[in-house]
Structures are given as structure tokens and as C-alpha cells.
């Protein structure tokens, strides 16, 4: 059975993880690195306009309860 998830806006505490996933190939995994980006670019974009606008955006996928294995 699948665990329910929800979409939510990205919040400031998410930025550290997002930067690691976007900028560090060892953290991104085999299919997560799309080339090196300008360091700090995500944080600047988030502070200037957030990640959700009328033209599109980014959302976080959040588990309804913590994943346990």
C-alpha cells in the first residue's frame, strides 16, 4: 500500500536539503543531478520571488507521516 503524500510550498528550512540535492552529485543520486548550477541560485530565487508564481513553480512532496523502515 502507498503512503499518502501532499504537495506544499517550499519553506526556508527546505533550502539546505534542496541545495545539496541540486549541487552535490553524491547526494542527488544517479538520476538527480542535472549539471552543476550557480551556487546559491536556489536560495536567491526563493528569497526574491519564492518558488510559486502565476507562471509556475516548485512544490515539496511531503509524507503525511514520517517514513520508517
CSV table of N, CA and C in Angstrom, one decimal:
chain,number,residue,atom,x,y,z
A,1,UNK,N,0.8,-1.2,0.0
A,1,UNK,CA,0.0,0.0,0.0
A,1,UNK,C,0.9,1.2,0.0
A,2,UNK,N,0.5,2.3,-0.7
A,2,UNK,CA,1.2,3.5,-0.8
A,2,UNK,C,0.9,4.4,0.4
A,3,UNK,N,1.9,5.1,0.8
A,3,UNK,CA,1.7,6.1,1.9
A,3,UNK,C,1.2,7.4,1.2
A,4,UNK,N,0.2,8.0,1.8
A,4,UNK,CA,-0.3,9.3,1.3
A,4,UNK,C,0.7,10.4,1.4
A,5,UNK,N,0.7,11.2,0.4
A,5,UNK,CA,1.6,12.4,0.3
A,5,UNK,C,0.8,13.6,0.0
A,6,UNK,N,1.4,14.8,0.3
A,6,UNK,CA,0.7,16.0,-0.1
A,6,UNK,C,1.8,17.0,-0.7
A,7,UNK,N,1.3,17.9,-1.5
A,7,UNK,CA,2.2,18.9,-2.0
A,7,UNK,C,2.1,20.1,-1.2
A,8,UNK,N,3.2,20.8,-0.9
A,8,UNK,CA,3.2,22.0,-0.1
A,8,UNK,C,4.2,23.0,-0.7
A,9,UNK,N,4.1,24.3,-0.4
A,9,UNK,CA,5.1,25.2,-0.8
A,9,UNK,C,6.5,24.9,-0.1
A,10,UNK,N,7.5,25.2,-0.8
A,10,UNK,CA,8.9,25.1,-0.2
A,10,UNK,C,9.0,26.2,0.9
A,11,UNK,N,9.5,25.8,2.0
A,11,UNK,CA,9.8,26.8,3.1
A,11,UNK,C,11.3,26.9,3.3
A,12,UNK,N,11.7,27.9,4.0
A,12,UNK,CA,13.1,28.2,4.2
A,12,UNK,C,13.9,27.0,4.7
A,13,UNK,N,13.4,26.3,5.7
A,13,UNK,CA,14.2,25.2,6.2
A,13,UNK,C,14.5,24.1,5.1
A,14,UNK,N,13.7,24.0,4.1
A,14,UNK,CA,13.9,23.1,3.0
A,14,UNK,C,15.1,23.4,2.1
A,15,UNK,N,15.6,24.6,2.1
A,15,UNK,CA,16.6,25.1,1.2
A,15,UNK,C,17.9,24.4,1.3
A,16,UNK,N,18.3,24.1,2.6
A,16,UNK,CA,19.6,23.3,2.7
A,16,UNK,C,19.6,22.0,2.0
A,17,UNK,N,18.5,21.2,2.2
A,17,UNK,CA,18.4,19.9,1.5
A,17,UNK,C,18.3,20.1,0.0
A,18,UNK,N,17.5,21.1,-0.4
A,18,UNK,CA,17.4,21.3,-1.9
A,18,UNK,C,18.7,21.7,-2.5
A,19,UNK,N,19.5,22.5,-1.9
A,19,UNK,CA,20.8,22.9,-2.4
A,19,UNK,C,21.7,21.7,-2.5
A,20,UNK,N,21.7,20.8,-1.5
A,20,UNK,CA,22.5,19.6,-1.5
A,20,UNK,C,22.1,18.7,-2.7
A,21,UNK,N,20.8,18.5,-2.9
A,21,UNK,CA,20.3,17.7,-4.0
A,21,UNK,C,20.6,18.3,-5.3
A,22,UNK,N,20.6,19.6,-5.5
A,22,UNK,CA,20.8,20.2,-6.8
A,22,UNK,C,22.3,20.4,-7.1
A,23,UNK,N,23.1,20.5,-6.0
A,23,UNK,CA,24.5,20.9,-6.3
A,23,UNK,C,25.5,19.8,-6.0
A,24,UNK,N,25.2,18.7,-5.3
A,24,UNK,CA,26.1,17.7,-4.9
A,24,UNK,C,25.8,16.4,-5.6
A,25,UNK,N,26.5,15.9,-6.5
A,25,UNK,CA,26.2,14.7,-7.2
A,25,UNK,C,26.1,13.5,-6.3
A,26,UNK,N,26.9,13.4,-5.2
A,26,UNK,CA,26.8,12.3,-4.3
A,26,UNK,C,25.5,12.3,-3.5
A,27,UNK,N,24.8,13.4,-3.4
A,27,UNK,CA,23.6,13.5,-2.7
A,27,UNK,C,22.4,13.3,-3.6
A,28,UNK,N,22.6,13.7,-4.9
A,28,UNK,CA,21.5,13.7,-5.8
A,28,UNK,C,21.1,12.3,-6.3
A,29,UNK,N,22.1,11.4,-6.3
A,29,UNK,CA,21.9,10.0,-6.9
A,29,UNK,C,22.1,10.0,-8.3
A,30,UNK,N,21.9,8.8,-8.9
A,30,UNK,CA,22.1,8.6,-10.3
A,30,UNK,C,21.3,9.5,-11.3
A,31,UNK,N,20.1,9.8,-10.9
A,31,UNK,CA,19.2,10.5,-11.8
A,31,UNK,C,18.9,11.9,-11.4
A,32,UNK,N,19.5,12.4,-10.3
A,32,UNK,CA,19.1,13.7,-9.8
A,32,UNK,C,19.9,14.8,-10.1
A,33,UNK,N,21.1,14.6,-10.6
A,33,UNK,CA,22.0,15.8,-10.9
A,33,UNK,C,21.8,16.2,-12.4
A,34,UNK,N,21.4,17.4,-12.6
A,34,UNK,CA,21.2,18.0,-13.9
A,34,UNK,C,22.3,18.9,-14.3
A,35,UNK,N,23.5,18.7,-13.9
A,35,UNK,CA,24.6,19.6,-14.2
A,35,UNK,C,24.8,20.5,-13.0
A,36,UNK,N,26.0,21.1,-12.9
A,36,UNK,CA,26.3,22.0,-11.8
A,36,UNK,C,25.6,23.3,-12.0
A,37,UNK,N,25.1,23.8,-11.0
A,37,UNK,CA,24.4,25.1,-11.0
A,37,UNK,C,25.2,26.2,-10.3
A,38,UNK,N,24.7,27.4,-10.5
A,38,UNK,CA,25.3,28.5,-9.9
A,38,UNK,C,25.1,28.4,-8.3
A,39,UNK,N,26.2,28.2,-7.5
A,39,UNK,CA,25.9,28.0,-6.1
A,39,UNK,C,25.1,29.2,-5.5
A,40,UNK,N,24.2,28.9,-4.7
A,40,UNK,CA,23.3,29.9,-4.1
A,40,UNK,C,22.1,30.3,-5.0
A,41,UNK,N,22.0,29.8,-6.2
A,41,UNK,CA,21.0,30.3,-7.1
A,41,UNK,C,19.6,29.9,-6.5
A,42,UNK,N,19.4,28.7,-6.0
A,42,UNK,CA,18.1,28.4,-5.5
A,42,UNK,C,17.7,29.3,-4.3
A,43,UNK,N,18.6,29.6,-3.4
A,43,UNK,CA,18.3,30.4,-2.3
A,43,UNK,C,18.0,31.8,-2.7
A,44,UNK,N,18.7,32.3,-3.7
A,44,UNK,CA,18.4,33.7,-4.2
A,44,UNK,C,17.0,33.7,-4.9
A,45,UNK,N,16.7,32.7,-5.7
A,45,UNK,CA,15.4,32.6,-6.3
A,45,UNK,C,14.3,32.6,-5.3
A,46,UNK,N,14.5,31.8,-4.2
A,46,UNK,CA,13.5,31.7,-3.2
A,46,UNK,C,13.3,33.0,-2.5
A,47,UNK,N,14.4,33.7,-2.2
A,47,UNK,CA,14.3,34.9,-1.4
A,47,UNK,C,13.7,36.1,-2.2
A,48,UNK,N,13.9,36.0,-3.6
A,48,UNK,CA,13.4,37.1,-4.4
A,48,UNK,C,11.9,37.0,-4.8
A,49,UNK,N,11.5,35.7,-5.1
A,49,UNK,CA,10.1,35.6,-5.5
A,49,UNK,C,9.4,34.3,-5.0
A,50,UNK,N,10.1,33.6,-4.2
A,50,UNK,CA,9.5,32.3,-3.8
A,50,UNK,C,9.6,31.3,-4.9
A,51,UNK,N,9.0,30.2,-4.8
A,51,UNK,CA,9.0,29.2,-5.8
A,51,UNK,C,7.7,28.9,-6.5
A,52,UNK,N,6.7,29.7,-6.1
A,52,UNK,CA,5.4,29.5,-6.7
A,52,UNK,C,4.9,30.9,-7.2
A,53,UNK,N,4.5,31.0,-8.4
A,53,UNK,CA,4.0,32.2,-9.0
A,53,UNK,C,2.9,31.9,-10.0
A,54,UNK,N,2.4,32.8,-10.6
A,54,UNK,CA,1.4,32.6,-11.7
A,54,UNK,C,1.9,31.9,-12.9
A,55,UNK,N,3.2,31.9,-13.1
A,55,UNK,CA,3.8,31.3,-14.2
A,55,UNK,C,4.3,29.8,-14.0
A,56,UNK,N,4.2,29.4,-12.7
A,56,UNK,CA,4.6,28.0,-12.4
A,56,UNK,C,5.4,28.0,-11.1
A,57,UNK,N,6.1,26.9,-10.8
A,57,UNK,CA,6.8,26.9,-9.6
A,57,UNK,C,7.3,25.5,-9.2
A,58,UNK,N,7.8,25.5,-8.0
A,58,UNK,CA,8.2,24.2,-7.4
A,58,UNK,C,7.5,24.0,-6.1
A,59,UNK,N,7.1,22.7,-5.9
A,59,UNK,CA,6.5,22.4,-4.6
A,59,UNK,C,7.3,21.2,-4.0
A,60,UNK,N,7.1,21.1,-2.7
A,60,UNK,CA,7.7,19.9,-2.0
A,60,UNK,C,6.7,18.8,-1.9
A,61,UNK,N,7.1,17.6,-1.9
A,61,UNK,CA,6.3,16.4,-1.7
A,61,UNK,C,6.5,16.0,-0.2
A,62,UNK,N,5.5,16.0,0.6
A,62,UNK,CA,5.6,15.8,2.0
A,62,UNK,C,4.8,14.5,2.3
A,63,UNK,N,5.4,13.6,3.1
A,63,UNK,CA,4.7,12.4,3.6
A,63,UNK,C,3.7,12.9,4.7
A,64,UNK,N,2.6,12.2,4.7
A,64,UNK,CA,1.6,12.5,5.8
A,64,UNK,C,2.1,12.1,7.1
A,65,UNK,N,3.0,11.1,7.1
A,65,UNK,CA,3.6,10.7,8.4
A,65,UNK,C,5.1,10.3,8.0
A,66,UNK,N,6.0,10.4,9.0
A,66,UNK,CA,7.4,10.1,8.7
A,66,UNK,C,7.5,8.7,8.1
A,67,UNK,N,8.5,8.6,7.2
A,67,UNK,CA,8.8,7.3,6.6
A,67,UNK,C,9.6,6.5,7.7
A,68,UNK,N,9.3,5.3,7.9
A,68,UNK,CA,10.0,4.4,8.8
A,68,UNK,C,10.3,3.1,8.1
A,69,UNK,N,11.4,2.6,8.2
A,69,UNK,CA,11.8,1.3,7.6
A,69,UNK,C,12.3,0.4,8.7
